[in-house]
mmCIF file of C-alpha atoms in Angstrom:
data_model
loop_
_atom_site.group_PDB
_atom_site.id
_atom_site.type_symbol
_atom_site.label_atom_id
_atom_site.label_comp_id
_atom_site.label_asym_id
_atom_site.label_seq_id
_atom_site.Cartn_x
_atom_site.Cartn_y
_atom_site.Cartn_z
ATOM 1 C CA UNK X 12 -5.641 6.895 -16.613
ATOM 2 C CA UNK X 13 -1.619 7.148 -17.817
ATOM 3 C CA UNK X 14 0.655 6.428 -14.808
ATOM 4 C CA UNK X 15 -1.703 6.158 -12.677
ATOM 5 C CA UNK X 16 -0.185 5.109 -9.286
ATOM 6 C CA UNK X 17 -1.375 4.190 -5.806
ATOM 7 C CA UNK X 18 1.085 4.883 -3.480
ATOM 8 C CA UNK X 19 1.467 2.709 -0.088
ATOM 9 C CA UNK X 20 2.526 3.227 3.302
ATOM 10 C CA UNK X 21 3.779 0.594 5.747
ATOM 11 C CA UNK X 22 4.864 1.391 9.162
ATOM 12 C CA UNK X 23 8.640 -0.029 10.297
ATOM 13 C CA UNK X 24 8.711 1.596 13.770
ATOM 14 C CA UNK X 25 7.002 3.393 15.792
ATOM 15 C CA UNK X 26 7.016 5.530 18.932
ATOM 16 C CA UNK X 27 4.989 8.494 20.446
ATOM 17 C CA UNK X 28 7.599 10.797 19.083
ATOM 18 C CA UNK X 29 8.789 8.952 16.209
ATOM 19 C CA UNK X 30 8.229 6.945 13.436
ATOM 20 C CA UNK X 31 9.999 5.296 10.611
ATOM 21 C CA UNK X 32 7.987 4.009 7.398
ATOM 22 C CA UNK X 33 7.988 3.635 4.379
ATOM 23 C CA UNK X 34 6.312 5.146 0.954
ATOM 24 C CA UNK X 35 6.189 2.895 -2.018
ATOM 25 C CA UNK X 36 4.731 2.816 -5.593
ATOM 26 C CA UNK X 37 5.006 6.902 -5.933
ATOM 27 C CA UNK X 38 7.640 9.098 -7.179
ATOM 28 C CA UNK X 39 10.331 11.498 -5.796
ATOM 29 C CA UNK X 40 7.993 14.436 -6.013
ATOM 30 C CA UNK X 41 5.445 12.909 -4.035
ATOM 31 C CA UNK X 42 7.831 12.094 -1.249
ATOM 32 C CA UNK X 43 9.566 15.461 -1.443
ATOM 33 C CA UNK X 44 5.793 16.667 -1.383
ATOM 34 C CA UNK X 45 5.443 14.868 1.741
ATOM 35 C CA UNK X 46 8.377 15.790 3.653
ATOM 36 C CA UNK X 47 7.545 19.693 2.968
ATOM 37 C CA UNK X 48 3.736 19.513 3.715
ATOM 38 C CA UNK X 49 5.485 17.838 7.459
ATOM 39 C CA UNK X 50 7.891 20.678 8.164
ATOM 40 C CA UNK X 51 6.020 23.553 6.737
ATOM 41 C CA UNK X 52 1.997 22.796 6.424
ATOM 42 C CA UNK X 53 1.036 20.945 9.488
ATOM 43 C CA UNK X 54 -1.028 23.351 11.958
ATOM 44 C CA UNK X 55 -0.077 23.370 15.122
ATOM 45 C CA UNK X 56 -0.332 25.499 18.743
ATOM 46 C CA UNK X 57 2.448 27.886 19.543
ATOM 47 C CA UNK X 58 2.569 31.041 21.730
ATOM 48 C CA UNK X 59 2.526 34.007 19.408
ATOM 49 C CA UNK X 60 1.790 37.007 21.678
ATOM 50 C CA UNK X 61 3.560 37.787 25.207
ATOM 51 C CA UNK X 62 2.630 40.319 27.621
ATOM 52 C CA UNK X 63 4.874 41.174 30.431
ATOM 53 C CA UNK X 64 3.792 42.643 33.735
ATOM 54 C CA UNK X 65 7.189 42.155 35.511
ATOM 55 C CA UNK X 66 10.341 41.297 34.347
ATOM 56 C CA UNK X 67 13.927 42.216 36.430
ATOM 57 C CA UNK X 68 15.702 38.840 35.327
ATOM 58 C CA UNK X 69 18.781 38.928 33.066
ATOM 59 C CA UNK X 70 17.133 38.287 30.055
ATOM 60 C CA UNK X 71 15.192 41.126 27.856
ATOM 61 C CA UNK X 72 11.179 40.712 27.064
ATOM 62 C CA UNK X 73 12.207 39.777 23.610
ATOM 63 C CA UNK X 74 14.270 37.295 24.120
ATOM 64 C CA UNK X 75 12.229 35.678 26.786
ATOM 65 C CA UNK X 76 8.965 36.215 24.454
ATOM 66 C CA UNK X 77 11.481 34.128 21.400
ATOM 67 C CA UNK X 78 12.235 31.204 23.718
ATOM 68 C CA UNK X 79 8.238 31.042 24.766
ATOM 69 C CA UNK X 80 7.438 30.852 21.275
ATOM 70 C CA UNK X 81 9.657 27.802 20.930
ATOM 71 C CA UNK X 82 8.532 26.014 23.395
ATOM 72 C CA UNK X 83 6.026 22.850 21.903
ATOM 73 C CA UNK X 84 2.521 23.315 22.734
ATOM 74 C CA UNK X 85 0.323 20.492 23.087
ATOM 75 C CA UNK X 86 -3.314 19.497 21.969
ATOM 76 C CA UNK X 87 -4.420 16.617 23.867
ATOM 77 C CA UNK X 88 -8.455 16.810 23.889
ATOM 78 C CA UNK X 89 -10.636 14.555 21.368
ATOM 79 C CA UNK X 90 -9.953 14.750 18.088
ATOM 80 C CA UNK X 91 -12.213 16.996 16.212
ATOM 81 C CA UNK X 92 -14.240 15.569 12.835
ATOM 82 C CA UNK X 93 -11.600 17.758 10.957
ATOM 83 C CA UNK X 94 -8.792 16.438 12.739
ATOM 84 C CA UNK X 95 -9.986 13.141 13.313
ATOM 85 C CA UNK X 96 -7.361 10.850 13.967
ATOM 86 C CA UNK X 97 -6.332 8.837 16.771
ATOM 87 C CA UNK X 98 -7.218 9.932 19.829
ATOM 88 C CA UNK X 99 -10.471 9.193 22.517
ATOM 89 C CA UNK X 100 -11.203 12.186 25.110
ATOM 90 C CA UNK X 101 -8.722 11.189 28.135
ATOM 91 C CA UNK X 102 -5.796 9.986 26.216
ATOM 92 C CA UNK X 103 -2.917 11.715 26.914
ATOM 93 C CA UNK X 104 -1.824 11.989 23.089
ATOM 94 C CA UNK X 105 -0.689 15.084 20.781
ATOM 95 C CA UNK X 106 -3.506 15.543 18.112
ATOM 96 C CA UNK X 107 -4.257 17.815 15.657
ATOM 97 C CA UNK X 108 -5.525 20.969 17.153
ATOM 98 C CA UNK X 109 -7.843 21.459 13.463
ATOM 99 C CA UNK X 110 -11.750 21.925 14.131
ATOM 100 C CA UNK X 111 -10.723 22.388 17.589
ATOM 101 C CA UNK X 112 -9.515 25.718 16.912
ATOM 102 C CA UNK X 113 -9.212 28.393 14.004
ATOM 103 C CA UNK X 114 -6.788 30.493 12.711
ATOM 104 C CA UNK X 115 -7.481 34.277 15.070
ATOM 105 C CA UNK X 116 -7.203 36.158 11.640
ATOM 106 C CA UNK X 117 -10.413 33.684 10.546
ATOM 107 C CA UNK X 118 -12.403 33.507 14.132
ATOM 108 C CA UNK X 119 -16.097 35.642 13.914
ATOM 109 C CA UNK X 120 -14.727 37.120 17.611
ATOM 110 C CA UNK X 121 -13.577 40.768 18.089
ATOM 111 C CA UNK X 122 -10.349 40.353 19.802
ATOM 112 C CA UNK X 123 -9.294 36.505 20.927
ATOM 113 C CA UNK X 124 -12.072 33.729 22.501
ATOM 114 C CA UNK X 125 -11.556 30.328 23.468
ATOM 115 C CA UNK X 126 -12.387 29.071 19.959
ATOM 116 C CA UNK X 127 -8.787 30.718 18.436
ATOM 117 C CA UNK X 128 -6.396 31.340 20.947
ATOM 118 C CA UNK X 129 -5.256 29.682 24.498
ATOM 119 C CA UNK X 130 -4.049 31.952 27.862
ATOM 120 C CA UNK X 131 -0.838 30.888 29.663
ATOM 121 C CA UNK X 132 -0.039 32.637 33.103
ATOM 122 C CA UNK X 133 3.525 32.748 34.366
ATOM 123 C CA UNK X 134 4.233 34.452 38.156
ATOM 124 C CA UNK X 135 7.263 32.890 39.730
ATOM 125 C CA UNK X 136 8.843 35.228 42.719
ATOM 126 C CA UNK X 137 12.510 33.975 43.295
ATOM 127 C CA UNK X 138 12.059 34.463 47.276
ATOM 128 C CA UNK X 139 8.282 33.250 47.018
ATOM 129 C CA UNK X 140 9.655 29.789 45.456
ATOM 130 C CA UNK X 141 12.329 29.401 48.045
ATOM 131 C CA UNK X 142 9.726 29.561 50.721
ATOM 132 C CA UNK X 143 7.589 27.416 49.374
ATOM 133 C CA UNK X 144 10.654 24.794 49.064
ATOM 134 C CA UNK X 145 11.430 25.342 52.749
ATOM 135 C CA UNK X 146 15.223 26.955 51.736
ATOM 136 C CA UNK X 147 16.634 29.424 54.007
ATOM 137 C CA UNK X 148 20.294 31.365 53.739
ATOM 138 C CA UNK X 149 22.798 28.728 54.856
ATOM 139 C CA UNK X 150 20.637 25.618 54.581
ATOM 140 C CA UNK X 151 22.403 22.410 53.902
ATOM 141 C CA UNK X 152 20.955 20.930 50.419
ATOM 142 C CA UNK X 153 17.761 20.015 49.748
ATOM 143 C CA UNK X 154 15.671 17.718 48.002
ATOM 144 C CA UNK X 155 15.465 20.061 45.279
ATOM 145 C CA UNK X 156 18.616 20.334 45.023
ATOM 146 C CA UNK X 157 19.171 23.815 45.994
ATOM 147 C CA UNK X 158 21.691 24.508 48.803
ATOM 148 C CA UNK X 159 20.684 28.034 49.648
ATOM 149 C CA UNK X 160 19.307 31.166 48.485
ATOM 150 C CA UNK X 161 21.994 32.425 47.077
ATOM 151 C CA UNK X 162 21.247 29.858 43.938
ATOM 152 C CA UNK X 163 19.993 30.574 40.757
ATOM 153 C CA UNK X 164 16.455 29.042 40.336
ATOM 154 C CA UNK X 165 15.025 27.897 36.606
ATOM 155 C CA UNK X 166 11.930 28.453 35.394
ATOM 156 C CA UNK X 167 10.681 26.141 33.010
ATOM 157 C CA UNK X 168 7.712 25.393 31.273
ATOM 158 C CA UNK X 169 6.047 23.572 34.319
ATOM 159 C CA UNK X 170 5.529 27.293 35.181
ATOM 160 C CA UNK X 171 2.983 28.182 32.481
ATOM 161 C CA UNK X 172 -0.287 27.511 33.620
ATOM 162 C CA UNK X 173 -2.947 27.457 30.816
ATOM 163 C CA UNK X 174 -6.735 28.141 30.923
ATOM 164 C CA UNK X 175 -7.672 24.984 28.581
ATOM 165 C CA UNK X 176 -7.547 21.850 30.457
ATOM 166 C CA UNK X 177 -6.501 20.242 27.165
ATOM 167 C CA UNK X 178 -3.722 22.533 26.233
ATOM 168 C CA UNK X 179 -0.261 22.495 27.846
ATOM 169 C CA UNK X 180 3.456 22.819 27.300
ATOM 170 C CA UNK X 181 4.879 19.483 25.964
ATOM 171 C CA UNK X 182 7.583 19.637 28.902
ATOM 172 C CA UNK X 183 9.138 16.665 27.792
ATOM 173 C CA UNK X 184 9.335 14.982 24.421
ATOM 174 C CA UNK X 185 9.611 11.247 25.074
ATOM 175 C CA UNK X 186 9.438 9.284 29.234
ATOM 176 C CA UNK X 187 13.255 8.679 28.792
ATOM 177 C CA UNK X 188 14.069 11.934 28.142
ATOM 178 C CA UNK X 189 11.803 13.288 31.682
ATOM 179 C CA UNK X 190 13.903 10.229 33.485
ATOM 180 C CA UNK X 191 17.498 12.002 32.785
ATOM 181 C CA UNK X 192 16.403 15.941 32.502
ATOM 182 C CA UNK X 193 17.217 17.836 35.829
ATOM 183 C CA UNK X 194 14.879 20.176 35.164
ATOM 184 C CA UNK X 195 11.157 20.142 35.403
ATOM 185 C CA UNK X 196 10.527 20.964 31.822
ATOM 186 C CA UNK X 197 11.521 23.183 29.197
ATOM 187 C CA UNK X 198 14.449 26.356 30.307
ATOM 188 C CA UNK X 199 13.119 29.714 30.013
ATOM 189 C CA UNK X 200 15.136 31.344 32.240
ATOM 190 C CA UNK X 201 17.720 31.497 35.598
ATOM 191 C CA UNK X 202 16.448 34.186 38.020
ATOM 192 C CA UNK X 203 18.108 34.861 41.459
ATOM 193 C CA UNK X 204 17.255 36.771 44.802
ATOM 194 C CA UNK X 205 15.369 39.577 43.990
ATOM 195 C CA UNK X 206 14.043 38.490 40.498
ATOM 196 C CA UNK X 207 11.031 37.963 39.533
ATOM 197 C CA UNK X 208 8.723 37.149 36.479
ATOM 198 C CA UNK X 209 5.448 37.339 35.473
ATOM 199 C CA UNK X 210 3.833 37.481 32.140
ATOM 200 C CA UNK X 211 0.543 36.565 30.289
ATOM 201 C CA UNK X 212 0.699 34.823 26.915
ATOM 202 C CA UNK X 213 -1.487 33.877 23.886
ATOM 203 C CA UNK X 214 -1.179 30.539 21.891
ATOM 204 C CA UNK X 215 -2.748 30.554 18.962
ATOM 205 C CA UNK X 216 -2.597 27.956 15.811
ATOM 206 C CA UNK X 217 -0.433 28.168 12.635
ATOM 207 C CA UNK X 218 2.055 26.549 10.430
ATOM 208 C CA UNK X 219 5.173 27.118 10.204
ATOM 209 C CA UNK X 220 5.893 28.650 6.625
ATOM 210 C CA UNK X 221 4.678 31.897 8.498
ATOM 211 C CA UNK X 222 7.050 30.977 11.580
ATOM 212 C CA UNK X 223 9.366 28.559 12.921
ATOM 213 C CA UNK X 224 7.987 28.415 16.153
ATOM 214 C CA UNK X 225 4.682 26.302 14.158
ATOM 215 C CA UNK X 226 6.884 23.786 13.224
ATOM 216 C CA UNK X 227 5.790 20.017 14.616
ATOM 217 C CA UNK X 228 9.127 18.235 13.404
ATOM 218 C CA UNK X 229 12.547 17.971 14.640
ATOM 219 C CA UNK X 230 13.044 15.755 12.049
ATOM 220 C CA UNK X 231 11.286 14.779 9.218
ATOM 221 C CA UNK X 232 13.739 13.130 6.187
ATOM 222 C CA UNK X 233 13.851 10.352 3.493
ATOM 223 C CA UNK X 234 16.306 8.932 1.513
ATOM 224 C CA UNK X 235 15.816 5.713 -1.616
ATOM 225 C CA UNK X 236 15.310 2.236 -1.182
ATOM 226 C CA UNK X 237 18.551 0.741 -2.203
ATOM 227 C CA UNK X 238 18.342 -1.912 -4.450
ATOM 228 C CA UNK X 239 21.350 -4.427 -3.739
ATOM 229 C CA UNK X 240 22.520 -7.205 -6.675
ATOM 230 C CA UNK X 241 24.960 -9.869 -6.312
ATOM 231 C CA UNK X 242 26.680 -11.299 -9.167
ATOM 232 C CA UNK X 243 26.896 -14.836 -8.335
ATOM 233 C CA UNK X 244 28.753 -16.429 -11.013
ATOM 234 C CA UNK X 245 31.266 -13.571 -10.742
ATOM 235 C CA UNK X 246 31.482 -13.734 -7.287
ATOM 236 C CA UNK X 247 32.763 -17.593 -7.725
ATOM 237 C CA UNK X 248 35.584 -16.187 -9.135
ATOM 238 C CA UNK X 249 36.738 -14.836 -6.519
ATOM 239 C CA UNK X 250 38.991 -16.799 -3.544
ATOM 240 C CA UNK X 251 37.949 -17.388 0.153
ATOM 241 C CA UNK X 252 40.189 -14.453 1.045
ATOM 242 C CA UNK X 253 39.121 -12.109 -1.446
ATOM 243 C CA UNK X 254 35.163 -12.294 -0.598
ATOM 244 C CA UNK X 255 36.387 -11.642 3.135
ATOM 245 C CA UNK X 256 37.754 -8.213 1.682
ATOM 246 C CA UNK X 257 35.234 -7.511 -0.344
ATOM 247 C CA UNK X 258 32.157 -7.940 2.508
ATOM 248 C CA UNK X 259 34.470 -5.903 5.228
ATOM 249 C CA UNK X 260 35.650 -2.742 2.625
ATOM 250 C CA UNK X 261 32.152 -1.680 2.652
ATOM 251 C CA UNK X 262 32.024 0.611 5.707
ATOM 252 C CA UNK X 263 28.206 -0.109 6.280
ATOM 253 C CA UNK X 264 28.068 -3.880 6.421
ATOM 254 C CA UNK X 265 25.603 -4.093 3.765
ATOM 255 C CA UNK X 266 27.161 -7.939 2.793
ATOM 256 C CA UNK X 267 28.138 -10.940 4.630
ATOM 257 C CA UNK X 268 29.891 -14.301 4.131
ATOM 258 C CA UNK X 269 29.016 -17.482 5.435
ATOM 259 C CA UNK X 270 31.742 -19.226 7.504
ATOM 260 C CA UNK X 271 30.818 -22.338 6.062
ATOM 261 C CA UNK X 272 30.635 -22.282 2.297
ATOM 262 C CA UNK X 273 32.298 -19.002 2.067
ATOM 263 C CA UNK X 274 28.809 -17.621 -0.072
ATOM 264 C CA UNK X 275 28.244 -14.115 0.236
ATOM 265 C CA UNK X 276 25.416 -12.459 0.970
ATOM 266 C CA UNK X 277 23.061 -9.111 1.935
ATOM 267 C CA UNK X 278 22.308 -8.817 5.531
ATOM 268 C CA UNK X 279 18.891 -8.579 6.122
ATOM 269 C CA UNK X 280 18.851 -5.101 7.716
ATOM 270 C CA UNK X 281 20.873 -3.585 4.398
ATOM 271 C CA UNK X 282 18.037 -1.208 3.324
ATOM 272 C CA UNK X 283 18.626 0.600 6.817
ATOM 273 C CA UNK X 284 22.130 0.807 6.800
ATOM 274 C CA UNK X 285 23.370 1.264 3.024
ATOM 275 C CA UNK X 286 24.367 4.930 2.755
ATOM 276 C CA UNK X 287 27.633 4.750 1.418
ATOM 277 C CA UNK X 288 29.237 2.557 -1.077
ATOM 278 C CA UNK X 289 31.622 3.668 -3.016
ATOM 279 C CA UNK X 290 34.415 2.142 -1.047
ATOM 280 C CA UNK X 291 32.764 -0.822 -2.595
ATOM 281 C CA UNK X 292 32.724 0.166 -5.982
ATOM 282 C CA UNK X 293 36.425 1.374 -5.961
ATOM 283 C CA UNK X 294 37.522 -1.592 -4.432
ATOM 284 C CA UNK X 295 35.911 -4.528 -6.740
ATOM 285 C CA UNK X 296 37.200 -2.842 -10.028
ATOM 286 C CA UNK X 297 40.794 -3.881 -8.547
ATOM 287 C CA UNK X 298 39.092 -7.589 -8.151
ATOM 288 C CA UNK X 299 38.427 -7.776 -11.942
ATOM 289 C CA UNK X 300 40.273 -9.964 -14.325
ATOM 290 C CA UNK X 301 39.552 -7.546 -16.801
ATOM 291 C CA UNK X 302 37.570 -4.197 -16.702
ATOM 292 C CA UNK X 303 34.785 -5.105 -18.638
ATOM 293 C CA UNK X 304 33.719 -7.606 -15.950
ATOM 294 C CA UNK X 305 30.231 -7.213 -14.665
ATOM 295 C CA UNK X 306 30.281 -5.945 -11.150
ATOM 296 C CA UNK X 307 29.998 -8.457 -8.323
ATOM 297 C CA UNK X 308 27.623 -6.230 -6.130
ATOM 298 C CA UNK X 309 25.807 -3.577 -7.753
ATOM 299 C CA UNK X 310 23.810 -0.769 -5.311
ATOM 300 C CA UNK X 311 21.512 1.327 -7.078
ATOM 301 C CA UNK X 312 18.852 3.294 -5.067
ATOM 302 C CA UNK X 313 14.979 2.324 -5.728
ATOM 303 C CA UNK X 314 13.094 5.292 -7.600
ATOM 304 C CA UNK X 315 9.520 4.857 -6.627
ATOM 305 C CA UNK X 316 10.477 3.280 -2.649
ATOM 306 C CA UNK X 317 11.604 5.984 0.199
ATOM 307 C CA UNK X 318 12.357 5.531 3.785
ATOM 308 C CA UNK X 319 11.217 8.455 5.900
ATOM 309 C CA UNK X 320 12.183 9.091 9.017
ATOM 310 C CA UNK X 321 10.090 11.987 11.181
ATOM 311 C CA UNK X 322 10.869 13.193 14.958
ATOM 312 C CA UNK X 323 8.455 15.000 16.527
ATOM 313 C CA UNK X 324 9.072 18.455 18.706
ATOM 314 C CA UNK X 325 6.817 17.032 21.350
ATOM 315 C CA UNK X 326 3.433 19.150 20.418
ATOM 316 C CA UNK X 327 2.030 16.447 18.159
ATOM 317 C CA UNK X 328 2.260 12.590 18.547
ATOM 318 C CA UNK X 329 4.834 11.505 15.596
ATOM 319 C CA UNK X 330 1.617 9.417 13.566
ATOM 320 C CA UNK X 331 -0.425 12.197 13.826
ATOM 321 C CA UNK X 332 1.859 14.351 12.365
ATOM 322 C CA UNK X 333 1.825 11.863 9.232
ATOM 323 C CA UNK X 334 -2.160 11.658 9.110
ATOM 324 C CA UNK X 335 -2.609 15.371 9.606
ATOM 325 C CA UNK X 336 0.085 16.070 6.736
ATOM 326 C CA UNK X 337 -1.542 13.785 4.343
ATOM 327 C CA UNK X 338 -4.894 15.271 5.140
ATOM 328 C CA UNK X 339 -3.530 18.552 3.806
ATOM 329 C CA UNK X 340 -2.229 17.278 1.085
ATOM 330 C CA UNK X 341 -5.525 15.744 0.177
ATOM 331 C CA UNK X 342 -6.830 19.201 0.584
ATOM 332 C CA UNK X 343 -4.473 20.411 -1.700
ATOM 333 C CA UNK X 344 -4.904 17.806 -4.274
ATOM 334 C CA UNK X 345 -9.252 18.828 -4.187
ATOM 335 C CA UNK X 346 -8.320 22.605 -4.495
ATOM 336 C CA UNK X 347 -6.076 22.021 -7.658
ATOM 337 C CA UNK X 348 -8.867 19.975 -9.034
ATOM 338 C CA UNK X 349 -11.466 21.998 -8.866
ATOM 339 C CA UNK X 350 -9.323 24.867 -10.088
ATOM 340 C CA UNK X 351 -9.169 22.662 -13.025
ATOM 341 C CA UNK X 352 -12.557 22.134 -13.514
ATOM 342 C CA UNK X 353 -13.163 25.593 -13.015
ATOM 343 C CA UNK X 354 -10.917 26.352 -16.063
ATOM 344 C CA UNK X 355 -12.078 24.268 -18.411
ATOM 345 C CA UNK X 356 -16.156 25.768 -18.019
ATOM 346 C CA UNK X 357 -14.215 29.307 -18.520
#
């Protein structure tokens, strides 16, 4: 087969929420393919409907419903054979929610069931929760924090109380990130003495090219392998002094000179921090004897090697976002072949 390629992944770093790696041996529209299928494709859990029983806080049922939605939902049963992928029953990971549960508008069930949708209850009682935290009016502070009942009190997402003991609120997205919050979990809203709140909601799974809220990334970007070329013999030309200024111009630090034999070279970390160069390139064409001179460092950026870099919202575990997105590009790949096939028997 022309062209054919077989594109490669390895793995530079990675965390529960993120990852860095890198895709080699493929072209730009395979990594632009990629980086879409990540933001746009990948199904995950997100609370699309919001009933309200009681609501006298500041904010209006729409606006609370909005910041619900937004709020990263989080898988973290056994992976399914649909979604399988990473995680045993009793690991605390985000997985992919697929074969676990269907889309409602697909489910055989009349209105919701356990099989396409998830309950969350919410009933917090600003008088109720002072109680309970042993605050009366003109306490001295407590361990919460709170120094009377005249305080605003926030309820966040450690609030929502779901009916699947493997679905919850991703309060947090990384350990460090619980450590400084001075919250509980995610904001939803400030309510005082006499305010109240409660509400029932529906989580159910999508992707997020029908809403945001669907949306597993924070960040999910690439940019070229650059490919950095030193001119030896033209660099010899050059004095003590005038390799110095040519390794500090560059504002990224992509060279470096050796104290000893004044031989420059590329630090061994360039591929991570060249971004910008053309400090570079201005500045060496005024360390030519003559224009036509070759260039002593050359940066060109790599067309078939891309470094990615993807932050997950919390809902799914940043490697299973990967695996999930290149599962539905595989999908996509077997549904444009077979439309293929189909067209040529026409």
């Amino acid at each position: 087969m022309p062209h054919q390629r077989f594109p490669k992944i390895e793995i530079t770093y990675l965390r529960p929420h993120e990852m860095h790696f890198v895709l080699s041996e493929t072209d730009v529209s395979v990594a632009n393919t990629l980086r879409r299928i990540m933001i746009a494709e990948v199904p995950t859990i997100a609370i699309d409907l919001v009933e309200f029983s009681l609501n006298n806080t500041k904010l209006q049922d729409e606006y609370l419903a909005h910041r619900l939605g937004l709020i990263p939902i989080r898988y973290t049963g056994p992976p399914s054979a649909e979604g399988a992928g990473g995680a045993s029953a009793g690991e605390a990971r985000g997985v992919d929610p697929v074969g676990t549960f269907v889309d409602h508008r697909e489910c055989t069930c009349t209105d919701r069931c356990n099989r396409c949708s998830v309950e969350f209850t919410l009933d917090v009682n600003y008088e109720e929760e002072m109680e309970a935290a042993g605050v009366t009016q003109g306490d001295g502070e407590d361990a919460g924090g709170l120094a009377d009942r005249t305080l605003p009190l926030t309820v966040t997402s450690q609030k929502l109380i779901s009916n699947h003991e493997h679905v919850s609120p991703a309060h947090f997205m990384s350990v460090e990130e619980n450590d400084v919050s001075h919250d509980e979990g995610v904001s939803i809203v400030k309510i005082g003495p006499g305010q109240a709140l409660r509400l029932h909601a529906i989580a159910r799974i999508g992707i997020s090219k029908e809403h945001a809220k669907w949306c597993p990334v924070a960040v999910a970007t690439y940019r070229f392998w650059p490919i950095v070329t030193l001119d030896q013999e033209q660099i010899s030309t050059l004095s003590i002094k005038q390799r110095q200024q040519l390794v500090d111009i560059c504002p990224d630090r992509i060279l470096t000179i050796d104290e000893a034999t004044g031989e420059v070279g590329v630090a061994e970390n360039f591929h991570e921090i060249a971004t910008f160069t053309e400090d570079l390139e201005v500045f060496q064409k005024t360390l030519k004897r003559r224009p036509e001179d070759a260039d002593f460092v050359t940066v060109v950026p790599a067309d078939d090697v891309f470094l990615f870099y993807l932050e997950s919202t919390g809902c799914m575990d940043a490697q299973e976002i990967l695996t999930s997105a290149l599962r539905v590009l595989r999908s996509k790949l077997f549904t444009l072949s077979q439309n293929v096939y189909d067209l040529k028997d026409m």
